[in-house]
Amino acid sequence: MLKTLFSALALGVALPALAQDLASQEVVVTASRVEQDSYERDMPAVGLRRTADFLVQEVVIRGDTRDPKQRGAEIRQMLARAVEMADKHGVQLAFGDYILTPLTAANLDEVTLSNDNRPDSQKVEFLVKAPLGGKESGATAEKRIAAYADAVPEVGRAQMDISGDSSLSIVGPDQYRLQIAESVMADARALAERMGGGYSVTIEGLNMPVLWTRAGLSDVMLYIPYKLVIVPKP
């Protein structure tokens, strides 16, 4: 049974198309795949807890210069400066609600200018990411992002502010599928041994996509919504 399960997982048998797509793409942890794809959320006992790849903070550049053309130019110019200064401050920029796209000088126009909550005011919103792991904790990543946001110079009446709470991101969550499955099957074997010879334990749901949830300031929990079924042997 274990050989069959691993063969199916390695080949991607019966996996939704999106599950296979997320072997390398970066996703925001708070934007759960459950919410995006209408999968029933059922948090199991066994998963994989690990440090996220990035701490992610939304930022907004606002401008309220009276002339619309000048206002837009000031916001765009400040956004360009933000991109130029990112590497120097050890951060990366991105945009997207679920799957993140790197924000670079080549795709600045893909970040749209929208109306703000005041007349004659507009804004652009994007994400600042600080890497996690090693000596980079969630607290140090937050300080790094805050220092970067303060360092980007204002242009005219355009200014940049941090917006809301930070979140996390993970690159390629589906690459951890086999590691999660190994932990699930090890747990199933341990339960079967405890139950004794009169019972068997089967696993359902390992063909489901990898899901994720936040598990701390800098940690995520990756899991597959499997179920263990204990049945008496005939």
C-alpha atoms as a PDB file:
ATOM      1  CA  MET A   1       0.000   0.000   0.000  1.00  0.00           C
ATOM      2  CA  LEU A   2       2.797   2.443   0.871  1.00  0.00           C
ATOM      3  CA  LYS A   3       4.537   1.844  -2.463  1.00  0.00           C
ATOM      4  CA  THR A   4       1.307   2.517  -4.319  1.00  0.00           C
ATOM      5  CA  LEU A   5       0.649   5.692  -2.348  1.00  0.00           C
ATOM      6  CA  PHE A   6       4.116   7.086  -2.997  1.00  0.00           C
ATOM      7  CA  SER A   7       3.875   6.238  -6.702  1.00  0.00           C
ATOM      8  CA  ALA A   8       0.573   8.097  -6.972  1.00  0.00           C
ATOM      9  CA  LEU A   9       1.910  11.104  -5.095  1.00  0.00           C
ATOM     10  CA  ALA A  10       5.093  11.293  -7.155  1.00  0.00           C
ATOM     11  CA  LEU A  11       3.149  11.150 -10.420  1.00  0.00           C
ATOM     12  CA  GLY A  12       0.536  13.660  -9.289  1.00  0.00           C
ATOM     13  CA  VAL A  13      -2.311  11.211  -9.845  1.00  0.00           C
ATOM     14  CA  ALA A  14      -5.784  12.643  -9.184  1.00  0.00           C
ATOM     15  CA  LEU A  15      -4.373  16.007  -8.103  1.00  0.00           C
ATOM     16  CA  PRO A  16      -6.184  19.188  -9.153  1.00  0.00           C
ATOM     17  CA  ALA A  17      -4.374  21.276 -11.780  1.00  0.00           C
ATOM     18  CA  LEU A  18      -3.727  24.067  -9.288  1.00  0.00           C
ATOM     19  CA  ALA A  19      -2.049  21.668  -6.891  1.00  0.00           C
ATOM     20  CA  GLN A  20       0.552  20.827  -9.525  1.00  0.00           C
ATOM     21  CA  ASP A  21       1.022  24.514 -10.384  1.00  0.00           C
ATOM     22  CA  LEU A  22       2.070  25.359  -6.824  1.00  0.00           C
ATOM     23  CA  ALA A  23       5.251  23.309  -6.853  1.00  0.00           C
ATOM     24  CA  SER A  24       7.290  26.498  -7.316  1.00  0.00           C
ATOM     25  CA  GLN A  25       5.026  29.550  -7.027  1.00  0.00           C
ATOM     26  CA  GLU A  26       4.957  31.748  -3.944  1.00  0.00           C
ATOM     27  CA  VAL A  27       1.676  32.035  -2.031  1.00  0.00           C
ATOM     28  CA  VAL A  28       0.511  34.237   0.824  1.00  0.00           C
ATOM     29  CA  VAL A  29      -0.248  32.081   3.851  1.00  0.00           C
ATOM     30  CA  THR A  30      -3.215  34.161   5.013  1.00  0.00           C
ATOM     31  CA  ALA A  31      -4.800  33.763   1.570  1.00  0.00           C
ATOM     32  CA  SER A  32      -5.681  30.139   2.156  1.00  0.00           C
ATOM     33  CA  ARG A  33      -6.123  27.829  -0.776  1.00  0.00           C
ATOM     34  CA  VAL A  34      -9.276  26.701   1.025  1.00  0.00           C
ATOM     35  CA  GLU A  35     -10.781  30.151   0.521  1.00  0.00           C
ATOM     36  CA  GLN A  36      -9.653  30.302  -3.104  1.00  0.00           C
ATOM     37  CA  ASP A  37     -10.767  26.865  -4.271  1.00  0.00           C
ATOM     38  CA  SER A  38     -13.693  25.933  -1.996  1.00  0.00           C
ATOM     39  CA  TYR A  39     -12.004  22.889  -0.464  1.00  0.00           C
ATOM     40  CA  GLU A  40     -13.488  21.755   2.819  1.00  0.00           C
ATOM     41  CA  ARG A  41     -11.055  22.707   5.566  1.00  0.00           C
ATOM     42  CA  ASP A  42     -10.339  19.863   7.963  1.00  0.00           C
ATOM     43  CA  MET A  43      -7.155  20.387   9.990  1.00  0.00           C
ATOM     44  CA  PRO A  44      -5.604  16.968  10.715  1.00  0.00           C
ATOM     45  CA  ALA A  45      -3.352  16.000  13.605  1.00  0.00           C
ATOM     46  CA  VAL A  46      -0.184  15.567  11.541  1.00  0.00           C
ATOM     47  CA  GLY A  47       1.420  18.138   9.258  1.00  0.00           C
ATOM     48  CA  LEU A  48       4.698  19.905   8.633  1.00  0.00           C
ATOM     49  CA  ARG A  49       5.573  22.959  10.694  1.00  0.00           C
ATOM     50  CA  ARG A  50       8.384  25.059   9.256  1.00  0.00           C
ATOM     51  CA  THR A  51       9.659  28.616   9.060  1.00  0.00           C
ATOM     52  CA  ALA A  52       7.972  30.568   6.286  1.00  0.00           C
ATOM     53  CA  ASP A  53      10.117  31.846   3.432  1.00  0.00           C
ATOM     54  CA  PHE A  54       9.135  35.503   3.837  1.00  0.00           C
ATOM     55  CA  LEU A  55       7.389  37.883   6.177  1.00  0.00           C
ATOM     56  CA  VAL A  56       5.056  39.958   3.982  1.00  0.00           C
ATOM     57  CA  GLN A  57       3.783  43.449   4.700  1.00  0.00           C
ATOM     58  CA  GLU A  58       1.320  45.442   2.623  1.00  0.00           C
ATOM     59  CA  VAL A  59       2.319  49.054   2.007  1.00  0.00           C
ATOM     60  CA  VAL A  60       0.479  51.887   0.289  1.00  0.00           C
ATOM     61  CA  ILE A  61       1.723  54.992  -1.492  1.00  0.00           C
ATOM     62  CA  ARG A  62      -0.838  57.803  -1.321  1.00  0.00           C
ATOM     63  CA  GLY A  63      -0.868  61.163  -3.015  1.00  0.00           C
ATOM     64  CA  ASP A  64      -3.295  64.077  -2.815  1.00  0.00           C
ATOM     65  CA  THR A  65      -1.809  66.674  -5.164  1.00  0.00           C
ATOM     66  CA  ARG A  66      -4.724  68.604  -6.654  1.00  0.00           C
ATOM     67  CA  ASP A  67      -3.731  68.160 -10.306  1.00  0.00           C
ATOM     68  CA  PRO A  68      -4.561  64.541 -11.301  1.00  0.00           C
ATOM     69  CA  LYS A  69      -1.714  64.202 -13.808  1.00  0.00           C
ATOM     70  CA  GLN A  70       0.887  65.496 -11.369  1.00  0.00           C
ATOM     71  CA  ARG A  71      -0.575  63.396  -8.556  1.00  0.00           C
ATOM     72  CA  GLY A  72      -0.262  60.216 -10.596  1.00  0.00           C
ATOM     73  CA  ALA A  73       3.280  61.114 -11.671  1.00  0.00           C
ATOM     74  CA  GLU A  74       4.373  61.675  -8.051  1.00  0.00           C
ATOM     75  CA  ILE A  75       2.946  58.341  -6.907  1.00  0.00           C
ATOM     76  CA  ARG A  76       4.547  56.483  -9.815  1.00  0.00           C
ATOM     77  CA  GLN A  77       7.894  58.169  -9.239  1.00  0.00           C
ATOM     78  CA  MET A  78       7.873  57.216  -5.560  1.00  0.00           C
ATOM     79  CA  LEU A  79       6.962  53.635  -6.510  1.00  0.00           C
ATOM     80  CA  ALA A  80       9.931  53.532  -8.889  1.00  0.00           C
ATOM     81  CA  ARG A  81      12.225  54.776  -6.100  1.00  0.00           C
ATOM     82  CA  ALA A  82      10.840  52.091  -3.788  1.00  0.00           C
ATOM     83  CA  VAL A  83      11.791  49.421  -6.342  1.00  0.00           C
ATOM     84  CA  GLU A  84      15.274  50.898  -6.775  1.00  0.00           C
ATOM     85  CA  MET A  85      15.946  50.888  -3.008  1.00  0.00           C
ATOM     86  CA  ALA A  86      14.630  47.418  -2.178  1.00  0.00           C
ATOM     87  CA  ASP A  87      17.832  45.419  -2.710  1.00  0.00           C
ATOM     88  CA  LYS A  88      19.914  47.867  -0.683  1.00  0.00           C
ATOM     89  CA  HIS A  89      17.632  47.330   2.319  1.00  0.00           C
ATOM     90  CA  GLY A  90      17.486  43.527   1.977  1.00  0.00           C
ATOM     91  CA  VAL A  91      13.813  43.333   0.996  1.00  0.00           C
ATOM     92  CA  GLN A  92      11.868  42.282  -2.077  1.00  0.00           C
ATOM     93  CA  LEU A  93       8.694  43.753  -3.558  1.00  0.00           C
ATOM     94  CA  ALA A  94       5.703  41.883  -4.931  1.00  0.00           C
ATOM     95  CA  PHE A  95       2.016  42.178  -5.741  1.00  0.00           C
ATOM     96  CA  GLY A  96      -0.949  39.789  -5.807  1.00  0.00           C
ATOM     97  CA  ASP A  97      -3.682  38.588  -3.466  1.00  0.00           C
ATOM     98  CA  TYR A  98      -2.887  34.861  -3.538  1.00  0.00           C
ATOM     99  CA  ILE A  99       0.002  33.965  -5.829  1.00  0.00           C
ATOM    100  CA  LEU A 100       2.726  36.608  -5.581  1.00  0.00           C
ATOM    101  CA  THR A 101       4.429  38.221  -8.571  1.00  0.00           C
ATOM    102  CA  PRO A 102       7.790  40.002  -8.102  1.00  0.00           C
ATOM    103  CA  LEU A 103       7.502  43.769  -8.542  1.00  0.00           C
ATOM    104  CA  THR A 104      10.383  45.116 -10.628  1.00  0.00           C
ATOM    105  CA  ALA A 105      11.201  48.126 -12.766  1.00  0.00           C
ATOM    106  CA  ALA A 106       9.949  46.149 -15.777  1.00  0.00           C
ATOM    107  CA  ASN A 107       6.376  45.655 -14.541  1.00  0.00           C
ATOM    108  CA  LEU A 108       5.622  48.799 -12.513  1.00  0.00           C
ATOM    109  CA  ASP A 109       2.625  49.544 -14.737  1.00  0.00           C
ATOM    110  CA  GLU A 110       0.934  46.328 -13.581  1.00  0.00           C
ATOM    111  CA  VAL A 111       0.377  47.910 -10.146  1.00  0.00           C
ATOM    112  CA  THR A 112      -2.784  49.918 -10.717  1.00  0.00           C
ATOM    113  CA  LEU A 113      -3.520  53.390  -9.434  1.00  0.00           C
ATOM    114  CA  SER A 114      -6.847  53.520  -7.559  1.00  0.00           C
ATOM    115  CA  ASN A 115      -8.977  56.085  -5.762  1.00  0.00           C
ATOM    116  CA  ASP A 116      -8.272  56.612  -2.082  1.00  0.00           C
ATOM    117  CA  ASN A 117     -10.873  57.347   0.610  1.00  0.00           C
ATOM    118  CA  ARG A 118     -10.629  61.117   0.147  1.00  0.00           C
ATOM    119  CA  PRO A 119     -11.457  63.374  -2.821  1.00  0.00           C
ATOM    120  CA  ASP A 120      -8.471  64.243  -5.022  1.00  0.00           C
ATOM    121  CA  SER A 121      -6.494  61.373  -3.491  1.00  0.00           C
ATOM    122  CA  GLN A 122      -5.154  58.199  -5.123  1.00  0.00           C
ATOM    123  CA  LYS A 123      -2.986  55.282  -4.094  1.00  0.00           C
ATOM    124  CA  VAL A 124      -1.058  52.206  -5.158  1.00  0.00           C
ATOM    125  CA  GLU A 125      -0.792  49.127  -2.945  1.00  0.00           C
ATOM    126  CA  PHE A 126       1.919  46.486  -3.050  1.00  0.00           C
ATOM    127  CA  LEU A 127       3.849  44.115  -0.778  1.00  0.00           C
ATOM    128  CA  VAL A 128       7.261  44.271   0.867  1.00  0.00           C
ATOM    129  CA  LYS A 129       8.885  40.936   1.741  1.00  0.00           C
ATOM    130  CA  ALA A 130      11.743  40.210   4.127  1.00  0.00           C
ATOM    131  CA  PRO A 131      13.326  36.736   4.093  1.00  0.00           C
ATOM    132  CA  LEU A 132      13.019  34.502   7.152  1.00  0.00           C
ATOM    133  CA  GLY A 133      15.293  31.801   8.485  1.00  0.00           C
ATOM    134  CA  GLY A 134      18.681  31.654  10.175  1.00  0.00           C
ATOM    135  CA  LYS A 135      19.177  34.846  12.161  1.00  0.00           C
ATOM    136  CA  GLU A 136      16.167  36.498  10.483  1.00  0.00           C
ATOM    137  CA  SER A 137      13.225  36.094  12.846  1.00  0.00           C
ATOM    138  CA  GLY A 138       9.758  37.540  12.430  1.00  0.00           C
ATOM    139  CA  ALA A 139      10.688  40.443  14.713  1.00  0.00           C
ATOM    140  CA  THR A 140      13.870  41.314  12.811  1.00  0.00           C
ATOM    141  CA  ALA A 141      12.031  41.024   9.497  1.00  0.00           C
ATOM    142  CA  GLU A 142       9.384  43.485  10.713  1.00  0.00           C
ATOM    143  CA  LYS A 143      12.111  45.951  11.738  1.00  0.00           C
ATOM    144  CA  ARG A 144      13.813  45.569   8.361  1.00  0.00           C
ATOM    145  CA  ILE A 145      10.597  46.353   6.499  1.00  0.00           C
ATOM    146  CA  ALA A 146       9.795  49.320   8.762  1.00  0.00           C
ATOM    147  CA  ALA A 147      13.291  50.781   8.229  1.00  0.00           C
ATOM    148  CA  TYR A 148      12.921  50.384   4.475  1.00  0.00           C
ATOM    149  CA  ALA A 149       9.506  52.070   4.439  1.00  0.00           C
ATOM    150  CA  ASP A 150      10.919  55.025   6.372  1.00  0.00           C
ATOM    151  CA  ALA A 151      13.908  55.321   4.043  1.00  0.00           C
ATOM    152  CA  VAL A 152      12.020  55.685   0.750  1.00  0.00           C
ATOM    153  CA  PRO A 153      11.898  59.464   0.097  1.00  0.00           C
ATOM    154  CA  GLU A 154       8.598  61.200  -0.497  1.00  0.00           C
ATOM    155  CA  VAL A 155       7.909  62.722  -3.899  1.00  0.00           C
ATOM    156  CA  GLY A 156       5.826  65.892  -3.833  1.00  0.00           C
ATOM    157  CA  ARG A 157       2.780  65.057  -1.732  1.00  0.00           C
ATOM    158  CA  ALA A 158       3.147  61.293  -2.211  1.00  0.00           C
ATOM    159  CA  GLN A 159       4.060  59.281   0.870  1.00  0.00           C
ATOM    160  CA  MET A 160       4.364  55.604   1.749  1.00  0.00           C
ATOM    161  CA  ASP A 161       2.851  53.936   4.822  1.00  0.00           C
ATOM    162  CA  ILE A 162       2.612  50.405   6.208  1.00  0.00           C
ATOM    163  CA  SER A 163      -0.938  49.064   5.985  1.00  0.00           C
ATOM    164  CA  GLY A 164      -2.425  46.467   8.330  1.00  0.00           C
ATOM    165  CA  ASP A 165      -0.753  43.469   9.933  1.00  0.00           C
ATOM    166  CA  SER A 166       2.023  41.411   8.411  1.00  0.00           C
ATOM    167  CA  SER A 167       1.478  37.972   6.917  1.00  0.00           C
ATOM    168  CA  LEU A 168       3.742  35.174   5.689  1.00  0.00           C
ATOM    169  CA  SER A 169       4.489  33.560   2.367  1.00  0.00           C
ATOM    170  CA  ILE A 170       5.845  30.195   1.321  1.00  0.00           C
ATOM    171  CA  VAL A 171       7.391  29.235  -1.998  1.00  0.00           C
ATOM    172  CA  GLY A 172       6.153  26.041  -3.639  1.00  0.00           C
ATOM    173  CA  PRO A 173       3.985  24.526  -0.899  1.00  0.00           C
ATOM    174  CA  ASP A 174       3.332  21.408  -2.989  1.00  0.00           C
ATOM    175  CA  GLN A 175       7.031  20.511  -2.952  1.00  0.00           C
ATOM    176  CA  TYR A 176       6.490  19.314   0.643  1.00  0.00           C
ATOM    177  CA  ARG A 177       3.780  16.793  -0.302  1.00  0.00           C
ATOM    178  CA  LEU A 178       5.913  13.654   0.078  1.00  0.00           C
ATOM    179  CA  GLN A 179       7.437  14.874   3.350  1.00  0.00           C
ATOM    180  CA  ILE A 180       3.951  15.461   4.778  1.00  0.00           C
ATOM    181  CA  ALA A 181       2.757  12.079   3.492  1.00  0.00           C
ATOM    182  CA  GLU A 182       5.698  10.311   5.144  1.00  0.00           C
ATOM    183  CA  SER A 183       4.771  11.839   8.518  1.00  0.00           C
ATOM    184  CA  VAL A 184       1.121  10.857   8.054  1.00  0.00           C
ATOM    185  CA  MET A 185       1.993   7.250   7.213  1.00  0.00           C
ATOM    186  CA  ALA A 186       4.446   6.998  10.113  1.00  0.00           C
ATOM    187  CA  ASP A 187       1.663   8.152  12.429  1.00  0.00           C
ATOM    188  CA  ALA A 188      -0.733   5.614  10.890  1.00  0.00           C
ATOM    189  CA  ARG A 189       1.750   2.775  11.405  1.00  0.00           C
ATOM    190  CA  ALA A 190       2.246   3.772  15.056  1.00  0.00           C
ATOM    191  CA  LEU A 191      -1.514   3.816  15.630  1.00  0.00           C
ATOM    192  CA  ALA A 192      -1.936   0.440  13.954  1.00  0.00           C
ATOM    193  CA  GLU A 193       0.689  -1.084  16.260  1.00  0.00           C
ATOM    194  CA  ARG A 194      -1.067   0.353  19.329  1.00  0.00           C
ATOM    195  CA  MET A 195      -4.468  -0.963  18.185  1.00  0.00           C
ATOM    196  CA  GLY A 196      -3.233  -4.531  18.089  1.00  0.00           C
ATOM    197  CA  GLY A 197      -3.615  -7.294  15.546  1.00  0.00           C
ATOM    198  CA  GLY A 198      -7.405  -7.171  15.419  1.00  0.00           C
ATOM    199  CA  TYR A 199      -7.577  -3.758  13.712  1.00  0.00           C
ATOM    200  CA  SER A 200      -6.166  -2.033  10.663  1.00  0.00           C
ATOM    201  CA  VAL A 201      -5.704   1.652   9.863  1.00  0.00           C
ATOM    202  CA  THR A 202      -6.317   3.073   6.401  1.00  0.00           C
ATOM    203  CA  ILE A 203      -5.591   6.584   5.128  1.00  0.00           C
ATOM    204  CA  GLU A 204      -8.040   8.590   3.042  1.00  0.00           C
ATOM    205  CA  GLY A 205      -7.434  11.914   1.323  1.00  0.00           C
ATOM    206  CA  LEU A 206      -3.704  11.898   0.531  1.00  0.00           C
ATOM    207  CA  ASN A 207      -4.628  12.853  -3.030  1.00  0.00           C
ATOM    208  CA  MET A 208      -5.923  16.216  -1.768  1.00  0.00           C
ATOM    209  CA  PRO A 209      -3.875  19.388  -2.314  1.00  0.00           C
ATOM    210  CA  VAL A 210      -1.455  20.717   0.281  1.00  0.00           C
ATOM    211  CA  LEU A 211      -3.066  23.371   2.494  1.00  0.00           C
ATOM    212  CA  TRP A 212      -1.467  25.869   4.846  1.00  0.00           C
ATOM    213  CA  THR A 213      -2.126  27.991   7.892  1.00  0.00           C
ATOM    214  CA  ARG A 214      -0.101  30.365  10.027  1.00  0.00           C
ATOM    215  CA  ALA A 215       1.416  28.753  13.128  1.00  0.00           C
ATOM    216  CA  GLY A 216       3.294  31.648  14.749  1.00  0.00           C
ATOM    217  CA  LEU A 217       5.021  34.933  14.025  1.00  0.00           C
ATOM    218  CA  SER A 218       7.299  33.300  11.470  1.00  0.00           C
ATOM    219  CA  ASP A 219       6.042  29.683  11.181  1.00  0.00           C
ATOM    220  CA  VAL A 220       3.521  28.002   8.909  1.00  0.00           C
ATOM    221  CA  MET A 221       1.810  24.632   9.135  1.00  0.00           C
ATOM    222  CA  LEU A 222       1.536  22.697   5.872  1.00  0.00           C
ATOM    223  CA  TYR A 223      -0.841  19.763   5.780  1.00  0.00           C
ATOM    224  CA  ILE A 224      -2.972  17.486   3.649  1.00  0.00           C
ATOM    225  CA  PRO A 225      -6.601  17.107   4.841  1.00  0.00           C
ATOM    226  CA  TYR A 226      -6.372  13.337   5.252  1.00  0.00           C
ATOM    227  CA  LYS A 227      -8.444  11.053   7.458  1.00  0.00           C
ATOM    228  CA  LEU A 228      -7.419   7.926   9.338  1.00  0.00           C
ATOM    229  CA  VAL A 229     -10.034   5.187   9.399  1.00  0.00           C
ATOM    230  CA  ILE A 230      -9.706   2.362  11.965  1.00  0.00           C
ATOM    231  CA  VAL A 231     -11.554  -0.821  11.068  1.00  0.00           C
ATOM    232  CA  PRO A 232     -11.611  -4.324  12.555  1.00  0.00           C
ATOM    233  CA  LYS A 233      -9.907  -6.947  10.485  1.00  0.00           C
ATOM    234  CA  PRO A 234     -12.252  -9.537   8.979  1.00  0.00           C
END
